[in-house]
Structure formats: structure tokens, C-alpha cells
PDB file of C-alpha atoms in Angstrom:
ATOM      1  CA  UNK R  19       0.000   0.000   0.000  1.00 52.00           C
ATOM      2  CA  UNK R  20       1.663   3.191  -1.182  1.00 52.00           C
ATOM      3  CA  UNK R  21       1.932   5.989   1.354  1.00 53.00           C
ATOM      4  CA  UNK R  22      -0.091   9.042   0.429  1.00 55.00           C
ATOM      5  CA  UNK R  23      -2.610   7.015  -1.584  1.00 67.00           C
ATOM      6  CA  UNK R  24      -6.316   7.007  -0.758  1.00 74.00           C
ATOM      7  CA  UNK R  25      -5.994   3.478   0.659  1.00 78.00           C
ATOM      8  CA  UNK R  26      -3.158   4.437   3.023  1.00 81.00           C
ATOM      9  CA  UNK R  27      -5.009   7.595   4.076  1.00 83.00           C
ATOM     10  CA  UNK R  28      -8.122   5.600   4.934  1.00 85.00           C
ATOM     11  CA  UNK R  29      -6.006   3.133   6.916  1.00 87.00           C
ATOM     12  CA  UNK R  30      -4.384   6.022   8.784  1.00 88.00           C
ATOM     13  CA  UNK R  31      -7.813   7.440   9.632  1.00 89.00           C
ATOM     14  CA  UNK R  32      -9.025   4.102  11.023  1.00 90.00           C
ATOM     15  CA  UNK R  33      -5.866   3.730  13.133  1.00 92.00           C
ATOM     16  CA  UNK R  34      -6.395   7.209  14.553  1.00 90.00           C
ATOM     17  CA  UNK R  35     -10.069   6.591  15.369  1.00 91.00           C
ATOM     18  CA  UNK R  36      -9.296   3.460  17.390  1.00 93.00           C
ATOM     19  CA  UNK R  37      -6.309   5.122  19.061  1.00 92.00           C
ATOM     20  CA  UNK R  38      -8.459   8.021  20.220  1.00 90.00           C
ATOM     21  CA  UNK R  39     -11.017   5.677  21.785  1.00 91.00           C
ATOM     22  CA  UNK R  40      -8.257   3.864  23.694  1.00 92.00           C
ATOM     23  CA  UNK R  41      -6.592   7.100  24.789  1.00 87.00           C
ATOM     24  CA  UNK R  42      -9.895   8.473  26.087  1.00 87.00           C
ATOM     25  CA  UNK R  43     -10.560   5.312  28.093  1.00 88.00           C
ATOM     26  CA  UNK R  44      -7.008   5.408  29.403  1.00 87.00           C
ATOM     27  CA  UNK R  45      -7.296   9.050  30.419  1.00 82.00           C
ATOM     28  CA  UNK R  46     -10.474   8.368  32.384  1.00 83.00           C
ATOM     29  CA  UNK R  47      -8.641   5.715  34.425  1.00 86.00           C
ATOM     30  CA  UNK R  48      -5.577   7.930  34.804  1.00 83.00           C
ATOM     31  CA  UNK R  49      -7.635  10.828  36.151  1.00 81.00           C
ATOM     32  CA  UNK R  50      -8.829   8.571  38.944  1.00 80.00           C
ATOM     33  CA  UNK R  51      -5.397   7.133  39.754  1.00 86.00           C
ATOM     34  CA  UNK R  52      -3.399  10.358  39.751  1.00 83.00           C
ATOM     35  CA  UNK R  53      -5.465  11.641  42.666  1.00 79.00           C
ATOM     36  CA  UNK R  54      -3.714   9.065  44.853  1.00 83.00           C
ATOM     37  CA  UNK R  55      -0.346   8.354  43.254  1.00 87.00           C
ATOM     38  CA  UNK R  56       2.529  10.664  42.198  1.00 88.00           C
ATOM     39  CA  UNK R  57       2.895  11.356  38.484  1.00 85.00           C
ATOM     40  CA  UNK R  58       6.376   9.836  38.254  1.00 86.00           C
ATOM     41  CA  UNK R  59       5.311   6.652  40.012  1.00 87.00           C
ATOM     42  CA  UNK R  60       2.213   6.337  37.862  1.00 87.00           C
ATOM     43  CA  UNK R  61       3.944   6.691  34.490  1.00 84.00           C
ATOM     44  CA  UNK R  62       6.938   4.649  35.648  1.00 86.00           C
ATOM     45  CA  UNK R  63       4.903   1.653  36.817  1.00 87.00           C
ATOM     46  CA  UNK R  64       2.599   1.714  33.805  1.00 86.00           C
ATOM     47  CA  UNK R  65       5.623   1.741  31.481  1.00 86.00           C
ATOM     48  CA  UNK R  66       7.265  -1.131  33.357  1.00 86.00           C
ATOM     49  CA  UNK R  67       4.028  -3.099  33.012  1.00 84.00           C
ATOM     50  CA  UNK R  68       4.053  -2.477  29.283  1.00 83.00           C
ATOM     51  CA  UNK R  69       7.701  -3.569  29.034  1.00 83.00           C
ATOM     52  CA  UNK R  70       6.914  -6.848  30.774  1.00 80.00           C
ATOM     53  CA  UNK R  71       4.345  -7.612  28.078  1.00 75.00           C
ATOM     54  CA  UNK R  72       6.738  -6.466  25.359  1.00 76.00           C
ATOM     55  CA  UNK R  73       9.728  -8.344  26.809  1.00 72.00           C
ATOM     56  CA  UNK R  74       9.646 -11.169  24.261  1.00 70.00           C
ATOM     57  CA  UNK R  75       9.272  -8.779  21.333  1.00 66.00           C
ATOM     58  CA  UNK R  76      12.001  -6.573  22.795  1.00 64.00           C
ATOM     59  CA  UNK R  77      14.380  -9.544  23.025  1.00 71.00           C
ATOM     60  CA  UNK R  78      13.660 -10.581  19.443  1.00 66.00           C
ATOM     61  CA  UNK R  79      14.032  -7.051  18.107  1.00 59.00           C
ATOM     62  CA  UNK R  80      16.960  -5.853  20.189  1.00 58.00           C
ATOM     63  CA  UNK R  81      19.273  -5.789  17.180  1.00 55.00           C
ATOM     64  CA  UNK R  82      16.917  -3.682  15.058  1.00 58.00           C
ATOM     65  CA  UNK R  83      16.110  -1.573  18.126  1.00 60.00           C
ATOM     66  CA  UNK R  84      19.640  -0.272  18.529  1.00 61.00           C
ATOM     67  CA  UNK R  85      20.090  -0.124  14.765  1.00 62.00           C
ATOM     68  CA  UNK R  86      17.078   2.167  14.589  1.00 60.00           C
ATOM     69  CA  UNK R  87      18.579   4.386  17.258  1.00 61.00           C
ATOM     70  CA  UNK R  88      21.797   4.671  15.246  1.00 66.00           C
ATOM     71  CA  UNK R  89      20.016   5.580  12.029  1.00 65.00           C
ATOM     72  CA  UNK R  90      18.630   8.918  13.296  1.00 74.00           C
ATOM     73  CA  UNK R  91      19.730   9.086  16.933  1.00 78.00           C
ATOM     74  CA  UNK R  92      19.028  12.793  17.444  1.00 86.00           C
ATOM     75  CA  UNK R  93      15.458  12.483  16.153  1.00 86.00           C
ATOM     76  CA  UNK R  94      14.914   9.349  18.260  1.00 84.00           C
ATOM     77  CA  UNK R  95      16.148  11.036  21.441  1.00 87.00           C
ATOM     78  CA  UNK R  96      14.124  14.189  20.767  1.00 90.00           C
ATOM     79  CA  UNK R  97      11.037  12.079  20.185  1.00 91.00           C
ATOM     80  CA  UNK R  98      11.512  10.261  23.496  1.00 89.00           C
ATOM     81  CA  UNK R  99      11.829  13.619  25.230  1.00 91.00           C
ATOM     82  CA  UNK R 100       8.550  14.836  23.766  1.00 93.00           C
ATOM     83  CA  UNK R 101       6.817  11.552  24.677  1.00 91.00           C
ATOM     84  CA  UNK R 102       7.940  11.948  28.300  1.00 90.00           C
ATOM     85  CA  UNK R 103       6.855  15.600  28.288  1.00 92.00           C
ATOM     86  CA  UNK R 104       3.452  14.790  26.816  1.00 90.00           C
ATOM     87  CA  UNK R 105       2.670  12.032  29.324  1.00 87.00           C
ATOM     88  CA  UNK R 106       4.063  13.933  32.302  1.00 89.00           C
ATOM     89  CA  UNK R 107       2.236  17.142  31.410  1.00 91.00           C
ATOM     90  CA  UNK R 108      -1.075  15.352  31.015  1.00 88.00           C
ATOM     91  CA  UNK R 109      -1.018  13.673  34.418  1.00 87.00           C
ATOM     92  CA  UNK R 110       0.374  16.778  36.115  1.00 88.00           C
ATOM     93  CA  UNK R 111      -2.390  18.932  34.619  1.00 86.00           C
ATOM     94  CA  UNK R 112      -5.254  16.509  35.169  1.00 82.00           C
ATOM     95  CA  UNK R 113      -4.386  16.320  38.869  1.00 82.00           C
ATOM     96  CA  UNK R 114      -5.492  19.948  39.281  1.00 82.00           C
ATOM     97  CA  UNK R 115      -7.823  20.601  36.353  1.00 76.00           C
ATOM     98  CA  UNK R 116     -11.072  18.932  35.306  1.00 74.00           C
ATOM     99  CA  UNK R 117     -10.529  16.250  32.697  1.00 72.00           C
ATOM    100  CA  UNK R 118     -12.633  18.271  30.253  1.00 70.00           C
ATOM    101  CA  UNK R 119     -10.335  21.299  30.480  1.00 73.00           C
ATOM    102  CA  UNK R 120      -7.230  19.189  29.897  1.00 79.00           C
ATOM    103  CA  UNK R 121      -8.929  17.559  26.917  1.00 76.00           C
ATOM    104  CA  UNK R 122      -9.632  20.994  25.514  1.00 74.00           C
ATOM    105  CA  UNK R 123      -5.938  21.854  25.468  1.00 79.00           C
ATOM    106  CA  UNK R 124      -4.744  18.460  24.230  1.00 81.00           C
ATOM    107  CA  UNK R 125      -7.262  18.371  21.418  1.00 75.00           C
ATOM    108  CA  UNK R 126      -5.783  21.605  20.107  1.00 76.00           C
ATOM    109  CA  UNK R 127      -2.726  19.529  19.114  1.00 80.00           C
ATOM    110  CA  UNK R 128      -4.044  18.812  15.584  1.00 77.00           C
ATOM    111  CA  UNK R 129      -3.754  22.530  14.842  1.00 76.00           C
ATOM    112  CA  UNK R 130      -0.141  22.510  16.073  1.00 83.00           C
ATOM    113  CA  UNK R 131       0.477  19.290  14.138  1.00 83.00           C
ATOM    114  CA  UNK R 132      -0.738  20.836  10.898  1.00 80.00           C
ATOM    115  CA  UNK R 133       1.462  23.892  11.461  1.00 82.00           C
ATOM    116  CA  UNK R 134       4.497  21.701  12.204  1.00 86.00           C
ATOM    117  CA  UNK R 135       3.777  19.659   9.073  1.00 83.00           C
ATOM    118  CA  UNK R 136       4.234  22.816   7.033  1.00 82.00           C
ATOM    119  CA  UNK R 137       7.069  24.424   9.011  1.00 82.00           C
ATOM    120  CA  UNK R 138       9.182  21.323   9.743  1.00 85.00           C
ATOM    121  CA  UNK R 139       8.186  18.622   7.258  1.00 81.00           C
ATOM    122  CA  UNK R 140       7.575  21.054   4.382  1.00 81.00           C
ATOM    123  CA  UNK R 141       4.390  19.179   3.479  1.00 78.00           C
ATOM    124  CA  UNK R 142       1.622  20.728   1.438  1.00 76.00           C
ATOM    125  CA  UNK R 143      -1.555  21.372   3.400  1.00 73.00           C
ATOM    126  CA  UNK R 144      -4.611  22.117   1.296  1.00 77.00           C
ATOM    127  CA  UNK R 145      -7.432  24.483   2.075  1.00 79.00           C
ATOM    128  CA  UNK R 146      -9.796  21.613   2.949  1.00 77.00           C
ATOM    129  CA  UNK R 147      -7.351  20.314   5.560  1.00 77.00           C
ATOM    130  CA  UNK R 148      -6.974  23.728   7.208  1.00 81.00           C
ATOM    131  CA  UNK R 149     -10.755  24.059   7.151  1.00 82.00           C
ATOM    132  CA  UNK R 150     -11.203  20.647   8.794  1.00 79.00           C
ATOM    133  CA  UNK R 151      -8.756  21.472  11.580  1.00 79.00           C
ATOM    134  CA  UNK R 152     -10.393  24.845  12.270  1.00 83.00           C
ATOM    135  CA  UNK R 153     -13.914  23.388  12.217  1.00 83.00           C
ATOM    136  CA  UNK R 154     -12.798  20.713  14.663  1.00 79.00           C
ATOM    137  CA  UNK R 155     -11.203  23.314  16.901  1.00 80.00           C
ATOM    138  CA  UNK R 156     -14.483  25.251  17.018  1.00 82.00           C
ATOM    139  CA  UNK R 157     -16.159  22.024  18.096  1.00 79.00           C
ATOM    140  CA  UNK R 158     -13.616  21.566  20.894  1.00 75.00           C
ATOM    141  CA  UNK R 159     -14.342  25.021  22.289  1.00 76.00           C
ATOM    142  CA  UNK R 160     -18.104  24.390  22.129  1.00 77.00           C
ATOM    143  CA  UNK R 161     -17.794  21.077  23.965  1.00 69.00           C
ATOM    144  CA  UNK R 162     -15.281  22.276  26.530  1.00 66.00           C
ATOM    145  CA  UNK R 163     -15.678  26.069  26.941  1.00 67.00           C
ATOM    146  CA  UNK R 164     -13.009  27.980  28.797  1.00 63.00           C
ATOM    147  CA  UNK R 165     -13.353  27.984  32.571  1.00 60.00           C
ATOM    148  CA  UNK R 166     -11.894  30.341  35.171  1.00 58.00           C
ATOM    149  CA  UNK R 167      -8.919  27.969  35.449  1.00 53.00           C
ATOM    150  CA  UNK R 168      -7.996  28.281  31.779  1.00 57.00           C
ATOM    151  CA  UNK R 169      -5.060  30.671  32.337  1.00 65.00           C
ATOM    152  CA  UNK R 170      -3.724  28.944  35.465  1.00 76.00           C
ATOM    153  CA  UNK R 171      -0.307  27.280  35.751  1.00 83.00           C
ATOM    154  CA  UNK R 172      -1.794  23.766  35.320  1.00 84.00           C
ATOM    155  CA  UNK R 173      -3.488  25.019  32.161  1.00 82.00           C
ATOM    156  CA  UNK R 174      -0.131  26.156  30.782  1.00 86.00           C
ATOM    157  CA  UNK R 175       1.241  22.698  31.597  1.00 90.00           C
ATOM    158  CA  UNK R 176      -1.639  21.174  29.619  1.00 87.00           C
ATOM    159  CA  UNK R 177      -0.866  23.495  26.714  1.00 87.00           C
ATOM    160  CA  UNK R 178       2.791  22.409  26.825  1.00 91.00           C
ATOM    161  CA  UNK R 179       1.620  18.793  26.734  1.00 92.00           C
ATOM    162  CA  UNK R 180      -0.529  19.493  23.691  1.00 89.00           C
ATOM    163  CA  UNK R 181       2.422  21.017  21.846  1.00 91.00           C
ATOM    164  CA  UNK R 182       4.621  18.087  22.918  1.00 94.00           C
ATOM    165  CA  UNK R 183       2.093  15.634  21.498  1.00 90.00           C
ATOM    166  CA  UNK R 184       2.095  17.446  18.153  1.00 89.00           C
ATOM    167  CA  UNK R 185       5.907  17.473  18.080  1.00 92.00           C
ATOM    168  CA  UNK R 186       6.028  13.767  18.922  1.00 91.00           C
ATOM    169  CA  UNK R 187       3.758  12.962  15.986  1.00 87.00           C
ATOM    170  CA  UNK R 188       5.768  15.228  13.702  1.00 89.00           C
ATOM    171  CA  UNK R 189       9.026  13.469  14.611  1.00 89.00           C
ATOM    172  CA  UNK R 190       7.301  10.101  14.156  1.00 86.00           C
ATOM    173  CA  UNK R 191       6.590  11.139  10.587  1.00 84.00           C
ATOM    174  CA  UNK R 192      10.348  11.673  10.147  1.00 84.00           C
ATOM    175  CA  UNK R 193      11.069   8.082  11.247  1.00 81.00           C
ATOM    176  CA  UNK R 194       9.211   6.232   8.503  1.00 75.00           C
ATOM    177  CA  UNK R 195      11.939   3.599   8.223  1.00 74.00           C
ATOM    178  CA  UNK R 196      11.475   2.586  11.854  1.00 73.00           C
ATOM    179  CA  UNK R 197       8.578   0.192  12.369  1.00 70.00           C
ATOM    180  CA  UNK R 198       5.839   1.069  14.828  1.00 69.00           C
ATOM    181  CA  UNK R 199       6.655  -1.603  17.412  1.00 72.00           C
ATOM    182  CA  UNK R 200      10.263  -0.459  17.625  1.00 75.00           C
ATOM    183  CA  UNK R 201       9.090   3.122  18.198  1.00 79.00           C
ATOM    184  CA  UNK R 202       6.776   1.914  20.953  1.00 79.00           C
ATOM    185  CA  UNK R 203       9.553   0.019  22.711  1.00 79.00           C
ATOM    186  CA  UNK R 204      11.965   2.934  22.493  1.00 81.00           C
ATOM    187  CA  UNK R 205       9.489   5.425  23.935  1.00 81.00           C
ATOM    188  CA  UNK R 206       8.284   3.004  26.622  1.00 83.00           C
ATOM    189  CA  UNK R 207      11.851   2.490  27.806  1.00 85.00           C
ATOM    190  CA  UNK R 208      12.362   6.253  27.884  1.00 85.00           C
ATOM    191  CA  UNK R 209       9.222   6.908  29.949  1.00 87.00           C
ATOM    192  CA  UNK R 210      10.036   3.998  32.293  1.00 88.00           C
ATOM    193  CA  UNK R 211      13.508   5.411  32.959  1.00 87.00           C
ATOM    194  CA  UNK R 212      12.134   8.885  33.643  1.00 86.00           C
ATOM    195  CA  UNK R 213       9.431   7.582  35.961  1.00 85.00           C
ATOM    196  CA  UNK R 214      11.854   5.215  37.693  1.00 83.00           C
ATOM    197  CA  UNK R 215      14.200   8.073  38.542  1.00 85.00           C
ATOM    198  CA  UNK R 216      11.400   9.899  40.372  1.00 85.00           C
ATOM    199  CA  UNK R 217      10.093   6.911  42.335  1.00 82.00           C
ATOM    200  CA  UNK R 218      12.609   7.122  45.251  1.00 81.00           C
ATOM    201  CA  UNK R 219      11.489  10.697  45.908  1.00 81.00           C
ATOM    202  CA  UNK R 220       7.725  10.057  45.925  1.00 77.00           C
ATOM    203  CA  UNK R 221       6.160   6.643  46.498  1.00 83.00           C
ATOM    204  CA  UNK R 222       2.706   5.481  47.583  1.00 86.00           C
ATOM    205  CA  UNK R 223       2.308   1.719  47.949  1.00 86.00           C
ATOM    206  CA  UNK R 224      -0.631   0.620  45.754  1.00 85.00           C
ATOM    207  CA  UNK R 225      -3.110  -2.078  46.686  1.00 88.00           C
ATOM    208  CA  UNK R 226      -3.757  -4.980  44.329  1.00 89.00           C
ATOM    209  CA  UNK R 227      -6.695  -3.357  42.527  1.00 89.00           C
ATOM    210  CA  UNK R 228      -4.883  -0.074  41.970  1.00 88.00           C
ATOM    211  CA  UNK R 229      -1.740  -1.868  40.820  1.00 88.00           C
ATOM    212  CA  UNK R 230      -3.828  -3.815  38.327  1.00 89.00           C
ATOM    213  CA  UNK R 231      -5.348  -0.587  37.009  1.00 88.00           C
ATOM    214  CA  UNK R 232      -1.909   1.004  36.685  1.00 86.00           C
ATOM    215  CA  UNK R 233      -0.725  -2.015  34.694  1.00 86.00           C
ATOM    216  CA  UNK R 234      -3.848  -1.721  32.528  1.00 88.00           C
ATOM    217  CA  UNK R 235      -2.898   1.887  31.839  1.00 85.00           C
ATOM    218  CA  UNK R 236       0.396   0.689  30.434  1.00 81.00           C
ATOM    219  CA  UNK R 237      -1.183  -1.912  28.171  1.00 84.00           C
ATOM    220  CA  UNK R 238      -3.833   0.428  26.769  1.00 87.00           C
ATOM    221  CA  UNK R 239      -1.409   3.312  26.258  1.00 80.00           C
ATOM    222  CA  UNK R 240       1.105   1.063  24.496  1.00 77.00           C
ATOM    223  CA  UNK R 241      -1.422  -0.225  21.996  1.00 84.00           C
ATOM    224  CA  UNK R 242      -2.926   3.232  21.460  1.00 86.00           C
ATOM    225  CA  UNK R 243       0.501   4.760  20.791  1.00 76.00           C
ATOM    226  CA  UNK R 244       1.229   1.957  18.338  1.00 80.00           C
ATOM    227  CA  UNK R 245      -1.961   2.732  16.430  1.00 87.00           C
ATOM    228  CA  UNK R 246      -1.201   6.465  16.456  1.00 82.00           C
ATOM    229  CA  UNK R 247       2.296   5.807  15.097  1.00 77.00           C
ATOM    230  CA  UNK R 248       0.804   3.612  12.386  1.00 84.00           C
ATOM    231  CA  UNK R 249      -1.668   6.368  11.583  1.00 87.00           C
ATOM    232  CA  UNK R 250       0.894   9.100  10.916  1.00 79.00           C
ATOM    233  CA  UNK R 251       3.138   6.624   9.117  1.00 80.00           C
ATOM    234  CA  UNK R 252       0.363   5.566   6.742  1.00 83.00           C
ATOM    235  CA  UNK R 253      -1.045   9.032   6.082  1.00 82.00           C
ATOM    236  CA  UNK R 254       0.102  12.633   6.208  1.00 77.00           C
ATOM    237  CA  UNK R 255      -0.384  14.243   9.648  1.00 72.00           C
ATOM    238  CA  UNK R 256      -2.705  16.882   8.191  1.00 70.00           C
ATOM    239  CA  UNK R 257      -5.029  14.121   6.917  1.00 79.00           C
ATOM    240  CA  UNK R 258      -5.409  12.269  10.222  1.00 82.00           C
ATOM    241  CA  UNK R 259      -5.125  15.308  12.518  1.00 74.00           C
ATOM    242  CA  UNK R 260      -8.867  16.210  12.531  1.00 76.00           C
ATOM    243  CA  UNK R 261      -9.759  12.708  13.724  1.00 82.00           C
ATOM    244  CA  UNK R 262      -8.025  13.322  17.033  1.00 78.00           C
ATOM    245  CA  UNK R 263     -11.080  15.404  17.871  1.00 77.00           C
ATOM    246  CA  UNK R 264     -13.221  12.245  17.952  1.00 82.00           C
ATOM    247  CA  UNK R 265     -11.914  11.581  21.456  1.00 81.00           C
ATOM    248  CA  UNK R 266     -14.496  14.152  22.571  1.00 76.00           C
ATOM    249  CA  UNK R 267     -17.248  11.968  21.144  1.00 80.00           C
ATOM    250  CA  UNK R 268     -15.807   8.978  22.993  1.00 82.00           C
ATOM    251  CA  UNK R 269     -15.599  11.055  26.180  1.00 77.00           C
ATOM    252  CA  UNK R 270     -19.289  11.950  25.935  1.00 78.00           C
ATOM    253  CA  UNK R 271     -20.248   8.307  25.329  1.00 80.00           C
ATOM    254  CA  UNK R 272     -18.082   6.938  28.166  1.00 77.00           C
ATOM    255  CA  UNK R 273     -19.302   9.656  30.518  1.00 74.00           C
ATOM    256  CA  UNK R 274     -22.920   8.712  29.862  1.00 77.00           C
ATOM    257  CA  UNK R 275     -22.428   4.931  30.025  1.00 80.00           C
ATOM    258  CA  UNK R 276     -20.255   4.932  33.155  1.00 75.00           C
ATOM    259  CA  UNK R 277     -21.353   8.002  35.123  1.00 71.00           C
ATOM    260  CA  UNK R 278     -24.700   8.812  33.448  1.00 74.00           C
ATOM    261  CA  UNK R 279     -23.406  12.289  32.562  1.00 70.00           C
ATOM    262  CA  UNK R 280     -25.618  13.816  29.893  1.00 69.00           C
ATOM    263  CA  UNK R 281     -23.894  16.211  27.463  1.00 67.00           C
ATOM    264  CA  UNK R 282     -25.151  19.773  27.253  1.00 70.00           C
ATOM    265  CA  UNK R 283     -26.597  21.231  24.067  1.00 75.00           C
ATOM    266  CA  UNK R 284     -23.342  23.144  23.329  1.00 74.00           C
ATOM    267  CA  UNK R 285     -21.449  19.863  23.772  1.00 70.00           C
ATOM    268  CA  UNK R 286     -23.694  18.104  21.263  1.00 74.00           C
ATOM    269  CA  UNK R 287     -23.274  21.013  18.853  1.00 81.00           C
ATOM    270  CA  UNK R 288     -19.525  20.814  19.318  1.00 77.00           C
ATOM    271  CA  UNK R 289     -19.548  17.085  18.609  1.00 74.00           C
ATOM    272  CA  UNK R 290     -21.376  17.877  15.364  1.00 80.00           C
ATOM    273  CA  UNK R 291     -18.577  20.251  14.363  1.00 81.00           C
ATOM    274  CA  UNK R 292     -15.990  17.620  15.227  1.00 75.00           C
ATOM    275  CA  UNK R 293     -17.687  14.947  13.141  1.00 75.00           C
ATOM    276  CA  UNK R 294     -18.030  17.460  10.310  1.00 80.00           C
ATOM    277  CA  UNK R 295     -14.272  18.060  10.407  1.00 77.00           C
ATOM    278  CA  UNK R 296     -13.635  14.379   9.795  1.00 72.00           C
ATOM    279  CA  UNK R 297     -16.244  14.239   7.055  1.00 72.00           C
ATOM    280  CA  UNK R 298     -14.525  17.119   5.234  1.00 75.00           C
ATOM    281  CA  UNK R 299     -11.349  15.066   4.984  1.00 70.00           C
ATOM    282  CA  UNK R 300     -13.211  11.867   4.095  1.00 65.00           C
ATOM    283  CA  UNK R 301     -15.153  13.626   1.327  1.00 68.00           C
ATOM    284  CA  UNK R 302     -11.979  15.115  -0.116  1.00 68.00           C
ATOM    285  CA  UNK R 303     -10.218  11.733  -0.044  1.00 62.00           C
ATOM    286  CA  UNK R 304     -13.148  10.029  -1.794  1.00 59.00           C
ATOM    287  CA  UNK R 305     -13.359  12.831  -4.372  1.00 60.00           C
ATOM    288  CA  UNK R 306      -9.629  12.579  -5.028  1.00 60.00           C
ATOM    289  CA  UNK R 307      -9.882   8.804  -5.417  1.00 56.00           C
ATOM    290  CA  UNK R 308     -12.762   9.134  -7.908  1.00 56.00           C
ATOM    291  CA  UNK R 309     -10.873  11.657 -10.003  1.00 61.00           C
ATOM    292  CA  UNK R 310      -7.809   9.409 -10.084  1.00 56.00           C
ATOM    293  CA  UNK R 311      -9.981   6.491 -11.190  1.00 54.00           C
TER     294      UNK R 311
END
């Protein structure tokens, strides 16, 4: 499947949709856990849990792992740094802010991603793609309007996390020759090391249930990151970027099913904008495919 084709773009969109559902579920669990456990401990233990599951794959791929690091070591290291920053900023922000407010900042990352695609990757971004990103951003604001905490220090941390997420995806696009599983292992090791360094300074002993949930965080996040990497490897970031907004739709659904939270009318209107943003890209891709045929 040739990258940049309609088939690869559709595959990238599907990967992103599933990744957003998993990330939203993961964030809901993380919001609960971070109220009790330090950020470093939380991300360190969840990464160690993921590495245990990936141990066999890591052993089989250790040669290609270090080879990948040697191919573009600076980009690999920078990417790990942005992964650590993105995860750390999210849990640090969500400890003090409502999950909805943190979502609002993080779901602005597609706009940053599109800008970075032009400024760093020198990719062409068409009018329809800019329109989709802006329409989706309007939907985000409608779903999660600014609160009095928007300009607080935790809010700035959330904004930094959003930018870090966009940079991580941009650098992933620059590592097309590195397969997705290798990228996952590299970033998981990086986050585990960072979290492990902080554990001696802040530790709360978890009970069995909480430890199980922390391990579940690692498994879900690992698979979701793999799908996100596959998404931006299969399609241009500007194509898949609007579909990050679908995590709002998942958040509304999970909130209703688990906590019986009913969305407000502005939230439903915002979800309509978000879905419309994805449909703009889908329509353009289908129209392009028909013209090529």
C-alpha cells in the first residue's frame, strides 16, 4: 500500500479513530489514579508493566532496536523527550484541572500538528485540511468552553503537553523507516527510565486493585501509541489530525455509560462540528480517489 494514496489515508484514519477511543478510556482511568499516586510513580509503573508484556518482542528485536537508534539518533532522542513531556504534562495537569479542560488543550494539538507539518516537514496542506482542523477546533471550544482555570499554571502545563504531542507525531513522521513496534519500545523504555528516577522521591504503595489498574494503563497506552504511530506513518499528519477530535465523542459516550453524565446542548453542537471536520477530509479523499480512477 503506497503511502499518500487514498488506501493508506483511509487506513491512517481508522488507526487514529481506534487510538483516540483507547486514549480516552485510558485518560479516564488515569484521572482517577493520579489523585492518589505521584505522576512519576504512575507513568513509571505503567511503562514497566508495558515492558513486561513487550519483553519477548524486545528480546527478538533488540538488534533492530539499537540499529534504529543509530540511524537517526538525534530524532529518536528528541522524540523520546517529547513523549515523556506529553505524558508527564497530562497527568500533572489533570491532577489539578477537570478532565474536560485538559482535553480541551490536548485536542488543540491537531492545529499545532498541521502547522508543524508545514514548518518542519515542508508538506503541502490544502485548504480543505486547514478548514477541517479549524472546524474541529471550534467544536472543541463548544464542547469544553473555557473555565476560570484556563489561564492557570496547570493550564499552561496542559498546553505544553498538547504542543509536545504534536511534536512527537511530527518526529514520528520523520522516522518512517522505523517500524511502529520499535518506536513503541523505544518510547516506553524512555518513559520507564524517567518515571523510575522519580520513584525514590515520591512513592505510595498501591493495593492490588490499583496496581492492576496502573498495569492496565500501560497496556492500553502502548497499543494506542502503536496505532497512532501507524496512523501518521500511513497518512500525512494533516489528513489524520482532525480525527483526534473524535476523542471528545468517545468522552461523551463513556461519561454517559459509566457516570450517566448527559452532554449539554453546546457539547452536542460541538460534537457535530468535530464529526463534520472528519467528514470534510473523508469527502476530499473520496473525491480525489474518484478523479484518479
